[in-house]
Amino acid sequence: MENTSAALGQAYHILFVAALIFLSVMVVLCLIRAIIGPKVADRIVATNMMGTMTMVIIAILALMLQEGYLVDICLIYAMISFLAVVCLTKVYLGVYQGKKIEEAKKNDCD
């Protein structure tokens, strides 16, 4: 019975490490998407995805290391990530509406 438990523990460890490697690669790809764009909306979505994947990485580490405080950090990170995306969206909408108003004024003058 102890042999089965050790083998299962080893299998979980390999699964967690594989998931962490996969998520790390995906975070790097999202970072590349956030840098090259091409639109602001793409950058905001990539930033949101990076935050979500970081939360999953922290949750996997909490399971792997059996540390309960990492779950608290994950929840705090979720709130911060949500606020960051809301702020970025608000700024983007403000800039977009400002450009729209300027274009309308330019068209009225012509």
mmCIF file with all atom_site columns, C-alpha atoms in Angstrom:
data_model
loop_
_atom_site.group_PDB
_atom_site.id
_atom_site.type_symbol
_atom_site.label_atom_id
_atom_site.label_alt_id
_atom_site.label_comp_id
_atom_site.label_asym_id
_atom_site.label_entity_id
_atom_site.label_seq_id
_atom_site.pdbx_PDB_ins_code
_atom_site.Cartn_x
_atom_site.Cartn_y
_atom_site.Cartn_z
_atom_site.occupancy
_atom_site.B_iso_or_equiv
_atom_site.pdbx_formal_charge
_atom_site.auth_seq_id
_atom_site.auth_comp_id
_atom_site.auth_asym_id
_atom_site.auth_atom_id
_atom_site.pdbx_PDB_model_num
ATOM 1   C CA . MET A 1 1   ? 0.000   0.000  0.000   1.00 0.00 ? 1   MET A CA 1
ATOM 2   C CA . GLU A 1 2   ? 2.867   2.343  0.810   1.00 0.00 ? 2   GLU A CA 1
ATOM 3   C CA . ASN A 1 3   ? 4.430   1.644  -2.597  1.00 0.00 ? 3   ASN A CA 1
ATOM 4   C CA . THR A 1 4   ? 1.227   2.742  -4.335  1.00 0.00 ? 4   THR A CA 1
ATOM 5   C CA . SER A 1 5   ? 1.070   5.928  -2.300  1.00 0.00 ? 5   SER A CA 1
ATOM 6   C CA . ALA A 1 6   ? 4.664   6.824  -3.139  1.00 0.00 ? 6   ALA A CA 1
ATOM 7   C CA . ALA A 1 7   ? 4.082   6.128  -6.829  1.00 0.00 ? 7   ALA A CA 1
ATOM 8   C CA . LEU A 1 8   ? 0.941   8.264  -6.793  1.00 0.00 ? 8   LEU A CA 1
ATOM 9   C CA . GLY A 1 9   ? 2.821   11.069 -5.056  1.00 0.00 ? 9   GLY A CA 1
ATOM 10  C CA . GLN A 1 10  ? 5.559   10.888 -7.685  1.00 0.00 ? 10  GLN A CA 1
ATOM 11  C CA . ALA A 1 11  ? 2.957   10.964 -10.478 1.00 0.00 ? 11  ALA A CA 1
ATOM 12  C CA . TYR A 1 12  ? 1.330   14.065 -8.967  1.00 0.00 ? 12  TYR A CA 1
ATOM 13  C CA . HIS A 1 13  ? 4.714   15.746 -8.667  1.00 0.00 ? 13  HIS A CA 1
ATOM 14  C CA . ILE A 1 14  ? 5.471   15.093 -12.339 1.00 0.00 ? 14  ILE A CA 1
ATOM 15  C CA . LEU A 1 15  ? 2.011   16.368 -13.305 1.00 0.00 ? 15  LEU A CA 1
ATOM 16  C CA . PHE A 1 16  ? 2.464   19.564 -11.263 1.00 0.00 ? 16  PHE A CA 1
ATOM 17  C CA . VAL A 1 17  ? 5.915   20.238 -12.738 1.00 0.00 ? 17  VAL A CA 1
ATOM 18  C CA . ALA A 1 18  ? 4.610   19.664 -16.281 1.00 0.00 ? 18  ALA A CA 1
ATOM 19  C CA . ALA A 1 19  ? 1.692   22.025 -15.656 1.00 0.00 ? 19  ALA A CA 1
ATOM 20  C CA . LEU A 1 20  ? 4.032   24.676 -14.233 1.00 0.00 ? 20  LEU A CA 1
ATOM 21  C CA . ILE A 1 21  ? 6.326   24.438 -17.259 1.00 0.00 ? 21  ILE A CA 1
ATOM 22  C CA . PHE A 1 22  ? 3.381   24.640 -19.664 1.00 0.00 ? 22  PHE A CA 1
ATOM 23  C CA . LEU A 1 23  ? 1.873   27.637 -17.869 1.00 0.00 ? 23  LEU A CA 1
ATOM 24  C CA . SER A 1 24  ? 5.240   29.395 -17.765 1.00 0.00 ? 24  SER A CA 1
ATOM 25  C CA . VAL A 1 25  ? 5.593   29.034 -21.530 1.00 0.00 ? 25  VAL A CA 1
ATOM 26  C CA . MET A 1 26  ? 2.061   30.347 -21.988 1.00 0.00 ? 26  MET A CA 1
ATOM 27  C CA . VAL A 1 27  ? 2.783   33.370 -19.782 1.00 0.00 ? 27  VAL A CA 1
ATOM 28  C CA . VAL A 1 28  ? 5.804   34.202 -21.952 1.00 0.00 ? 28  VAL A CA 1
ATOM 29  C CA . LEU A 1 29  ? 3.670   33.897 -25.107 1.00 0.00 ? 29  LEU A CA 1
ATOM 30  C CA . CYS A 1 30  ? 1.043   36.188 -23.579 1.00 0.00 ? 30  CYS A CA 1
ATOM 31  C CA . LEU A 1 31  ? 3.782   38.662 -22.708 1.00 0.00 ? 31  LEU A CA 1
ATOM 32  C CA . ILE A 1 32  ? 4.882   38.655 -26.337 1.00 0.00 ? 32  ILE A CA 1
ATOM 33  C CA . ARG A 1 33  ? 1.257   39.252 -27.398 1.00 0.00 ? 33  ARG A CA 1
ATOM 34  C CA . ALA A 1 34  ? 0.981   42.112 -24.921 1.00 0.00 ? 34  ALA A CA 1
ATOM 35  C CA . ILE A 1 35  ? 4.111   43.725 -26.344 1.00 0.00 ? 35  ILE A CA 1
ATOM 36  C CA . ILE A 1 36  ? 3.409   43.400 -30.072 1.00 0.00 ? 36  ILE A CA 1
ATOM 37  C CA . GLY A 1 37  ? -0.339  44.102 -29.898 1.00 0.00 ? 37  GLY A CA 1
ATOM 38  C CA . PRO A 1 38  ? -1.462  45.067 -32.559 1.00 0.00 ? 38  PRO A CA 1
ATOM 39  C CA . LYS A 1 39  ? -4.488  46.606 -30.824 1.00 0.00 ? 39  LYS A CA 1
ATOM 40  C CA . VAL A 1 40  ? -4.907  47.887 -27.298 1.00 0.00 ? 40  VAL A CA 1
ATOM 41  C CA . ALA A 1 41  ? -7.696  45.359 -26.703 1.00 0.00 ? 41  ALA A CA 1
ATOM 42  C CA . ASP A 1 42  ? -5.244  42.540 -27.515 1.00 0.00 ? 42  ASP A CA 1
ATOM 43  C CA . ARG A 1 43  ? -2.834  43.927 -24.954 1.00 0.00 ? 43  ARG A CA 1
ATOM 44  C CA . ILE A 1 44  ? -5.532  44.142 -22.272 1.00 0.00 ? 44  ILE A CA 1
ATOM 45  C CA . VAL A 1 45  ? -6.689  40.570 -22.903 1.00 0.00 ? 45  VAL A CA 1
ATOM 46  C CA . ALA A 1 46  ? -3.084  39.323 -22.843 1.00 0.00 ? 46  ALA A CA 1
ATOM 47  C CA . THR A 1 47  ? -2.501  41.122 -19.538 1.00 0.00 ? 47  THR A CA 1
ATOM 48  C CA . ASN A 1 48  ? -5.651  39.564 -18.086 1.00 0.00 ? 48  ASN A CA 1
ATOM 49  C CA . MET A 1 49  ? -4.584  36.105 -19.248 1.00 0.00 ? 49  MET A CA 1
ATOM 50  C CA . MET A 1 50  ? -1.122  36.541 -17.738 1.00 0.00 ? 50  MET A CA 1
ATOM 51  C CA . GLY A 1 51  ? -2.739  37.416 -14.418 1.00 0.00 ? 51  GLY A CA 1
ATOM 52  C CA . THR A 1 52  ? -5.038  34.411 -14.578 1.00 0.00 ? 52  THR A CA 1
ATOM 53  C CA . MET A 1 53  ? -2.215  32.026 -15.430 1.00 0.00 ? 53  MET A CA 1
ATOM 54  C CA . THR A 1 54  ? -0.089  33.467 -12.630 1.00 0.00 ? 54  THR A CA 1
ATOM 55  C CA . MET A 1 55  ? -2.921  32.745 -10.205 1.00 0.00 ? 55  MET A CA 1
ATOM 56  C CA . VAL A 1 56  ? -3.072  29.140 -11.440 1.00 0.00 ? 56  VAL A CA 1
ATOM 57  C CA . ILE A 1 57  ? 0.703   28.835 -11.051 1.00 0.00 ? 57  ILE A CA 1
ATOM 58  C CA . ILE A 1 58  ? 0.465   30.066 -7.459  1.00 0.00 ? 58  ILE A CA 1
ATOM 59  C CA . ALA A 1 59  ? -2.403  27.633 -6.763  1.00 0.00 ? 59  ALA A CA 1
ATOM 60  C CA . ILE A 1 60  ? -0.410  24.706 -8.186  1.00 0.00 ? 60  ILE A CA 1
ATOM 61  C CA . LEU A 1 61  ? 2.564   25.701 -6.051  1.00 0.00 ? 61  LEU A CA 1
ATOM 62  C CA . ALA A 1 62  ? 0.266   25.801 -3.009  1.00 0.00 ? 62  ALA A CA 1
ATOM 63  C CA . LEU A 1 63  ? -0.768  22.205 -3.720  1.00 0.00 ? 63  LEU A CA 1
ATOM 64  C CA . MET A 1 64  ? 2.725   21.043 -4.576  1.00 0.00 ? 64  MET A CA 1
ATOM 65  C CA . LEU A 1 65  ? 4.427   22.599 -1.553  1.00 0.00 ? 65  LEU A CA 1
ATOM 66  C CA . GLN A 1 66  ? 1.440   22.055 0.764   1.00 0.00 ? 66  GLN A CA 1
ATOM 67  C CA . GLU A 1 67  ? 1.559   25.671 1.939   1.00 0.00 ? 67  GLU A CA 1
ATOM 68  C CA . GLY A 1 68  ? -1.807  27.195 2.794   1.00 0.00 ? 68  GLY A CA 1
ATOM 69  C CA . TYR A 1 69  ? -0.622  30.806 2.830   1.00 0.00 ? 69  TYR A CA 1
ATOM 70  C CA . LEU A 1 70  ? -0.039  30.635 -0.937  1.00 0.00 ? 70  LEU A CA 1
ATOM 71  C CA . VAL A 1 71  ? -3.800  30.336 -1.432  1.00 0.00 ? 71  VAL A CA 1
ATOM 72  C CA . ASP A 1 72  ? -4.220  33.669 0.374   1.00 0.00 ? 72  ASP A CA 1
ATOM 73  C CA . ILE A 1 73  ? -1.577  35.203 -1.864  1.00 0.00 ? 73  ILE A CA 1
ATOM 74  C CA . CYS A 1 74  ? -3.408  33.789 -4.879  1.00 0.00 ? 74  CYS A CA 1
ATOM 75  C CA . LEU A 1 75  ? -6.659  35.456 -3.794  1.00 0.00 ? 75  LEU A CA 1
ATOM 76  C CA . ILE A 1 76  ? -4.938  38.781 -3.204  1.00 0.00 ? 76  ILE A CA 1
ATOM 77  C CA . TYR A 1 77  ? -3.265  38.532 -6.607  1.00 0.00 ? 77  TYR A CA 1
ATOM 78  C CA . ALA A 1 78  ? -6.678  37.823 -8.187  1.00 0.00 ? 78  ALA A CA 1
ATOM 79  C CA . MET A 1 79  ? -8.100  41.029 -6.733  1.00 0.00 ? 79  MET A CA 1
ATOM 80  C CA . ILE A 1 80  ? -5.092  43.084 -7.841  1.00 0.00 ? 80  ILE A CA 1
ATOM 81  C CA . SER A 1 81  ? -5.187  41.576 -11.327 1.00 0.00 ? 81  SER A CA 1
ATOM 82  C CA . PHE A 1 82  ? -8.899  42.311 -11.645 1.00 0.00 ? 82  PHE A CA 1
ATOM 83  C CA . LEU A 1 83  ? -8.396  45.930 -10.595 1.00 0.00 ? 83  LEU A CA 1
ATOM 84  C CA . ALA A 1 84  ? -5.494  46.331 -13.023 1.00 0.00 ? 84  ALA A CA 1
ATOM 85  C CA . VAL A 1 85  ? -7.586  45.104 -15.952 1.00 0.00 ? 85  VAL A CA 1
ATOM 86  C CA . VAL A 1 86  ? -10.496 47.345 -14.958 1.00 0.00 ? 86  VAL A CA 1
ATOM 87  C CA . CYS A 1 87  ? -8.166  50.366 -14.761 1.00 0.00 ? 87  CYS A CA 1
ATOM 88  C CA . LEU A 1 88  ? -6.524  49.553 -18.101 1.00 0.00 ? 88  LEU A CA 1
ATOM 89  C CA . THR A 1 89  ? -9.940  49.197 -19.724 1.00 0.00 ? 89  THR A CA 1
ATOM 90  C CA . LYS A 1 90  ? -11.110 52.490 -18.228 1.00 0.00 ? 90  LYS A CA 1
ATOM 91  C CA . VAL A 1 91  ? -8.010  54.295 -19.528 1.00 0.00 ? 91  VAL A CA 1
ATOM 92  C CA . TYR A 1 92  ? -8.411  52.693 -22.964 1.00 0.00 ? 92  TYR A CA 1
ATOM 93  C CA . LEU A 1 93  ? -12.063 53.713 -23.181 1.00 0.00 ? 93  LEU A CA 1
ATOM 94  C CA . GLY A 1 94  ? -11.197 57.270 -22.148 1.00 0.00 ? 94  GLY A CA 1
ATOM 95  C CA . VAL A 1 95  ? -8.529  57.545 -24.849 1.00 0.00 ? 95  VAL A CA 1
ATOM 96  C CA . TYR A 1 96  ? -10.836 55.976 -27.432 1.00 0.00 ? 96  TYR A CA 1
ATOM 97  C CA . GLN A 1 97  ? -13.701 58.342 -26.617 1.00 0.00 ? 97  GLN A CA 1
ATOM 98  C CA . GLY A 1 98  ? -11.324 61.327 -26.671 1.00 0.00 ? 98  GLY A CA 1
ATOM 99  C CA . LYS A 1 99  ? -10.136 60.406 -30.168 1.00 0.00 ? 99  LYS A CA 1
ATOM 100 C CA . LYS A 1 100 ? -13.724 59.923 -31.284 1.00 0.00 ? 100 LYS A CA 1
ATOM 101 C CA . ILE A 1 101 ? -14.691 63.405 -30.030 1.00 0.00 ? 101 ILE A CA 1
ATOM 102 C CA . GLU A 1 102 ? -11.654 64.990 -31.726 1.00 0.00 ? 102 GLU A CA 1
ATOM 103 C CA . GLU A 1 103 ? -12.533 63.298 -35.017 1.00 0.00 ? 103 GLU A CA 1
ATOM 104 C CA . ALA A 1 104 ? -16.132 64.508 -34.725 1.00 0.00 ? 104 ALA A CA 1
ATOM 105 C CA . LYS A 1 105 ? -14.941 68.091 -34.102 1.00 0.00 ? 105 LYS A CA 1
ATOM 106 C CA . LYS A 1 106 ? -12.544 67.864 -37.060 1.00 0.00 ? 106 LYS A CA 1
ATOM 107 C CA . ASN A 1 107 ? -15.344 66.617 -39.333 1.00 0.00 ? 107 ASN A CA 1
ATOM 108 C CA . ASP A 1 108 ? -17.683 69.398 -38.165 1.00 0.00 ? 108 ASP A CA 1
ATOM 109 C CA . CYS A 1 109 ? -15.066 72.042 -38.984 1.00 0.00 ? 109 CYS A CA 1
ATOM 110 C CA . ASP A 1 110 ? -14.583 70.698 -42.519 1.00 0.00 ? 110 ASP A CA 1
#
